[in-house]
């Protein structure tokens, strides 16, 4: 009986290892295959940024522009300190447990990792307020988009906000005084992560990005350092 149990354990470990390896190989392949391959950043467009903290990616956008005004949805009074309201927002989407409890890799809990891997509809939008952000090659990279591309990008993001009965967003406390979480819609899993979401939004706007990128590196690689 012990020999039989050991055999099944070995098979299970081998099967799990194979699945993980195939996932990583698929992530590598997906991250180096581009969509919207012909896209190029215009010389005089709307400046945006792609940003990473080493775990999550997000898109930095101006709160107000000729194309869209985010202040109708994301307002100063949502913050505990309204003076932290910025000129720009860094917006990302992800799993609620991972987002709330994992600001850095070392904070990741097994319970949250399991829920995120196998799938959950408990998701959040994360908003950081920034004041006149600058390009920082290692974690924030500038690019420009055309007005119609920005409209498509906004149109891809807006449906993720879960609104209450009166049509208002539902904010909750973030990591500090300059960021907030907003209740969101969507299904998170190992096959559609926070980084897949960032890449998907870019794709819907017609911007060059990875075919499938569950990890941050596969998103950032399409926005080379400018200095």
Short mmCIF file of N, CA and C in Angstrom, two decimals, residues 91-179:
data_model
loop_
_atom_site.label_atom_id
_atom_site.label_comp_id
_atom_site.label_asym_id
_atom_site.label_seq_id
_atom_site.Cartn_x
_atom_site.Cartn_y
_atom_site.Cartn_z
N UNK A 91 -3.65 53.21 -13.17
CA UNK A 91 -4.78 52.31 -13.01
C UNK A 91 -4.39 50.88 -13.37
N UNK A 92 -4.78 49.96 -12.50
CA UNK A 92 -4.57 48.55 -12.74
C UNK A 92 -5.79 47.77 -12.27
N UNK A 93 -5.84 46.51 -12.62
CA UNK A 93 -6.96 45.64 -12.25
C UNK A 93 -6.40 44.32 -11.77
N UNK A 94 -7.04 43.71 -10.76
CA UNK A 94 -6.52 42.44 -10.29
C UNK A 94 -7.39 41.75 -9.26
N UNK A 95 -6.85 40.67 -8.72
CA UNK A 95 -7.51 39.84 -7.72
C UNK A 95 -7.57 40.57 -6.38
N UNK A 96 -8.73 40.59 -5.74
CA UNK A 96 -8.89 41.37 -4.52
C UNK A 96 -7.93 40.95 -3.42
N UNK A 97 -7.85 39.66 -3.13
CA UNK A 97 -6.97 39.21 -2.05
C UNK A 97 -5.52 39.52 -2.31
N UNK A 98 -5.07 39.28 -3.54
CA UNK A 98 -3.68 39.57 -3.89
C UNK A 98 -3.42 41.06 -3.82
N UNK A 99 -4.33 41.85 -4.38
CA UNK A 99 -4.14 43.30 -4.38
C UNK A 99 -4.08 43.87 -2.96
N UNK A 100 -5.03 43.49 -2.13
CA UNK A 100 -5.09 44.08 -0.78
C UNK A 100 -3.93 43.63 0.09
N UNK A 101 -3.48 42.41 -0.10
CA UNK A 101 -2.52 41.83 0.84
C UNK A 101 -1.11 41.68 0.29
N UNK A 102 -0.91 41.99 -1.01
CA UNK A 102 0.39 41.72 -1.63
C UNK A 102 0.89 42.94 -2.36
N UNK A 103 1.39 43.89 -1.59
CA UNK A 103 2.00 45.06 -2.22
C UNK A 103 3.34 44.67 -2.86
N UNK A 104 4.01 43.65 -2.27
CA UNK A 104 5.28 43.14 -2.79
C UNK A 104 5.22 41.61 -2.77
N UNK A 105 6.10 40.97 -3.57
CA UNK A 105 6.09 39.51 -3.68
C UNK A 105 6.18 38.83 -2.31
N UNK A 106 6.98 39.38 -1.41
CA UNK A 106 7.19 38.75 -0.10
C UNK A 106 5.91 38.70 0.74
N UNK A 107 4.91 39.50 0.36
CA UNK A 107 3.65 39.55 1.12
C UNK A 107 2.63 38.52 0.67
N UNK A 108 2.93 37.80 -0.42
CA UNK A 108 1.94 36.89 -1.01
C UNK A 108 1.57 35.75 -0.06
N UNK A 109 0.27 35.55 0.17
CA UNK A 109 -0.23 34.49 1.03
C UNK A 109 -0.70 33.30 0.18
N UNK A 110 -0.53 32.10 0.71
CA UNK A 110 -0.90 30.89 -0.03
C UNK A 110 -2.39 30.91 -0.38
N UNK A 111 -3.22 31.34 0.55
CA UNK A 111 -4.67 31.39 0.31
C UNK A 111 -5.00 32.30 -0.87
N UNK A 112 -4.39 33.45 -0.92
CA UNK A 112 -4.65 34.38 -2.02
C UNK A 112 -4.10 33.84 -3.33
N UNK A 113 -2.92 33.24 -3.28
CA UNK A 113 -2.32 32.69 -4.50
C UNK A 113 -3.19 31.58 -5.08
N UNK A 114 -3.74 30.72 -4.21
CA UNK A 114 -4.60 29.62 -4.67
C UNK A 114 -5.87 30.15 -5.31
N UNK A 115 -6.49 31.13 -4.67
CA UNK A 115 -7.72 31.72 -5.20
C UNK A 115 -7.47 32.38 -6.55
N UNK A 116 -6.35 33.10 -6.65
CA UNK A 116 -6.02 33.78 -7.91
C UNK A 116 -5.72 32.78 -9.01
N UNK A 117 -5.07 31.68 -8.66
CA UNK A 117 -4.69 30.68 -9.66
C UNK A 117 -5.91 29.97 -10.24
N UNK A 118 -6.81 29.54 -9.37
CA UNK A 118 -7.94 28.74 -9.82
C UNK A 118 -9.14 29.57 -10.26
N UNK A 119 -9.13 30.87 -9.94
CA UNK A 119 -10.15 31.76 -10.47
C UNK A 119 -11.07 32.33 -9.43
N UNK A 120 -11.38 33.61 -9.59
CA UNK A 120 -12.26 34.30 -8.66
C UNK A 120 -12.85 35.53 -9.33
N UNK A 121 -14.08 35.85 -8.94
CA UNK A 121 -14.71 37.09 -9.41
C UNK A 121 -14.55 38.22 -8.39
N UNK A 122 -13.79 37.99 -7.35
CA UNK A 122 -13.50 39.03 -6.37
C UNK A 122 -12.32 39.84 -6.89
N UNK A 123 -12.64 40.89 -7.63
CA UNK A 123 -11.61 41.70 -8.28
C UNK A 123 -11.74 43.17 -7.90
N UNK A 124 -10.66 43.90 -8.09
CA UNK A 124 -10.62 45.32 -7.76
C UNK A 124 -9.89 46.09 -8.86
N UNK A 125 -10.23 47.35 -8.96
CA UNK A 125 -9.43 48.31 -9.72
C UNK A 125 -8.58 49.06 -8.70
N UNK A 126 -7.32 49.26 -9.02
CA UNK A 126 -6.42 49.98 -8.13
C UNK A 126 -6.00 51.28 -8.79
N UNK A 127 -6.16 52.38 -8.07
CA UNK A 127 -5.83 53.71 -8.58
C UNK A 127 -4.80 54.38 -7.68
N UNK A 128 -3.66 54.74 -8.25
CA UNK A 128 -2.69 55.60 -7.59
C UNK A 128 -2.82 57.00 -8.18
N UNK A 129 -2.80 58.00 -7.32
CA UNK A 129 -2.79 59.39 -7.79
C UNK A 129 -1.35 59.87 -7.89
N UNK A 130 -1.01 60.45 -9.04
CA UNK A 130 0.33 60.94 -9.30
C UNK A 130 0.27 62.40 -9.74
N UNK A 131 1.30 63.15 -9.41
CA UNK A 131 1.36 64.55 -9.82
C UNK A 131 2.50 64.73 -10.81
N UNK A 132 2.13 64.98 -12.07
CA UNK A 132 3.06 65.24 -13.15
C UNK A 132 4.17 64.19 -13.21
N UNK A 133 3.81 62.94 -13.49
CA UNK A 133 4.79 61.84 -13.49
C UNK A 133 5.85 62.02 -14.58
N UNK A 134 7.02 61.49 -14.29
CA UNK A 134 8.12 61.51 -15.23
C UNK A 134 8.50 60.08 -15.61
N UNK A 135 9.23 59.96 -16.69
CA UNK A 135 9.69 58.66 -17.17
C UNK A 135 10.82 58.17 -16.27
N UNK A 136 10.69 56.94 -15.76
CA UNK A 136 11.77 56.28 -15.02
C UNK A 136 12.01 54.93 -15.69
N UNK A 137 13.13 54.77 -16.39
CA UNK A 137 13.32 53.63 -17.29
C UNK A 137 13.02 52.26 -16.71
N UNK A 138 13.37 52.02 -15.47
CA UNK A 138 13.24 50.67 -14.94
C UNK A 138 11.81 50.30 -14.59
N UNK A 139 10.96 51.28 -14.26
CA UNK A 139 9.61 50.90 -13.85
C UNK A 139 8.49 51.76 -14.44
N UNK A 140 8.79 52.89 -15.06
CA UNK A 140 7.74 53.70 -15.69
C UNK A 140 8.27 54.23 -17.02
N UNK A 141 7.57 53.88 -18.10
CA UNK A 141 8.06 54.22 -19.43
C UNK A 141 6.98 54.98 -20.21
N UNK A 142 7.40 56.05 -20.80
CA UNK A 142 6.49 56.96 -21.52
C UNK A 142 6.23 56.46 -22.94
N UNK A 143 4.99 56.69 -23.38
CA UNK A 143 4.65 56.49 -24.79
C UNK A 143 3.47 57.41 -25.12
N UNK A 144 3.24 57.63 -26.39
CA UNK A 144 2.15 58.52 -26.80
C UNK A 144 1.16 57.76 -27.67
N UNK A 145 -0.11 58.19 -27.59
CA UNK A 145 -1.17 57.55 -28.36
C UNK A 145 -1.98 58.61 -29.09
N UNK A 146 -2.63 58.20 -30.13
CA UNK A 146 -3.53 59.08 -30.88
C UNK A 146 -4.85 59.21 -30.14
N UNK A 147 -5.64 60.22 -30.47
CA UNK A 147 -6.89 60.46 -29.75
C UNK A 147 -7.85 59.28 -29.87
N UNK A 148 -7.97 58.70 -31.07
CA UNK A 148 -8.89 57.59 -31.22
C UNK A 148 -8.41 56.35 -30.45
N UNK A 149 -7.10 56.17 -30.33
CA UNK A 149 -6.56 55.06 -29.54
C UNK A 149 -6.85 55.26 -28.06
N UNK A 150 -6.74 56.51 -27.61
CA UNK A 150 -7.03 56.78 -26.20
C UNK A 150 -8.52 56.56 -25.91
N UNK A 151 -9.39 56.95 -26.83
CA UNK A 151 -10.82 56.71 -26.64
C UNK A 151 -11.11 55.21 -26.49
N UNK A 152 -10.47 54.41 -27.32
CA UNK A 152 -10.66 52.96 -27.25
C UNK A 152 -10.12 52.40 -25.94
N UNK A 153 -8.99 52.93 -25.50
CA UNK A 153 -8.40 52.49 -24.23
C UNK A 153 -9.34 52.79 -23.07
N UNK A 154 -9.87 54.00 -23.04
CA UNK A 154 -10.82 54.39 -21.99
C UNK A 154 -12.06 53.50 -22.05
N UNK A 155 -12.55 53.26 -23.25
CA UNK A 155 -13.75 52.42 -23.43
C UNK A 155 -13.52 50.99 -22.95
N UNK A 156 -12.28 50.52 -23.00
CA UNK A 156 -11.96 49.18 -22.52
C UNK A 156 -11.89 49.13 -21.00
N UNK A 157 -11.55 50.25 -20.37
CA UNK A 157 -11.38 50.29 -18.91
C UNK A 157 -12.70 50.54 -18.18
N UNK A 158 -13.51 51.46 -18.68
CA UNK A 158 -14.71 51.89 -17.96
C UNK A 158 -15.64 50.75 -17.52
N UNK A 159 -15.90 49.72 -18.35
CA UNK A 159 -16.82 48.66 -17.93
C UNK A 159 -16.32 47.84 -16.75
N UNK A 160 -15.04 47.96 -16.40
CA UNK A 160 -14.52 47.22 -15.25
C UNK A 160 -14.98 47.79 -13.92
N UNK A 161 -15.38 49.05 -13.89
CA UNK A 161 -15.86 49.65 -12.65
C UNK A 161 -17.24 49.08 -12.31
N UNK A 162 -17.38 48.53 -11.11
CA UNK A 162 -18.68 48.06 -10.62
C UNK A 162 -19.36 49.25 -9.95
N UNK A 163 -20.51 49.66 -10.46
CA UNK A 163 -21.20 50.83 -9.95
C UNK A 163 -22.36 50.42 -9.06
N UNK A 164 -22.69 51.28 -8.09
CA UNK A 164 -23.81 50.99 -7.20
C UNK A 164 -25.13 51.34 -7.88
N UNK A 165 -26.23 51.23 -7.13
CA UNK A 165 -27.56 51.44 -7.71
C UNK A 165 -27.75 52.84 -8.26
N UNK A 166 -26.99 53.80 -7.74
CA UNK A 166 -27.11 55.17 -8.21
C UNK A 166 -26.09 55.50 -9.31
N UNK A 167 -25.37 54.46 -9.76
CA UNK A 167 -24.41 54.67 -10.84
C UNK A 167 -23.08 55.23 -10.39
N UNK A 168 -22.76 55.10 -9.09
CA UNK A 168 -21.51 55.63 -8.56
C UNK A 168 -20.51 54.51 -8.29
N UNK A 169 -19.22 54.80 -8.42
CA UNK A 169 -18.20 53.80 -8.10
C UNK A 169 -18.14 53.56 -6.60
N UNK A 170 -17.52 52.44 -6.20
CA UNK A 170 -17.45 52.07 -4.78
C UNK A 170 -15.99 51.99 -4.33
N UNK A 171 -15.44 53.13 -3.84
CA UNK A 171 -14.04 53.15 -3.42
C UNK A 171 -13.84 52.55 -2.03
N UNK A 172 -12.62 52.07 -1.78
CA UNK A 172 -12.23 51.61 -0.45
C UNK A 172 -10.75 51.91 -0.25
N UNK A 173 -10.31 51.81 0.98
CA UNK A 173 -8.96 52.22 1.36
C UNK A 173 -7.89 51.45 0.60
N UNK A 174 -6.83 52.17 0.20
CA UNK A 174 -5.70 51.55 -0.47
C UNK A 174 -4.54 51.31 0.48
N UNK A 175 -3.32 51.37 -0.03
CA UNK A 175 -2.14 51.15 0.79
C UNK A 175 -1.77 52.38 1.61
N UNK A 176 -2.13 53.57 1.09
CA UNK A 176 -1.76 54.81 1.76
C UNK A 176 -2.78 55.89 1.46
N UNK A 177 -2.36 57.15 1.59
CA UNK A 177 -3.29 58.27 1.39
C UNK A 177 -3.43 58.66 -0.08
N UNK A 178 -2.56 58.14 -0.94
CA UNK A 178 -2.60 58.55 -2.34
C UNK A 178 -3.13 57.50 -3.29
N UNK A 179 -3.67 56.41 -2.75
CA UNK A 179 -4.21 55.38 -3.63
C UNK A 179 -5.51 54.83 -3.06
#
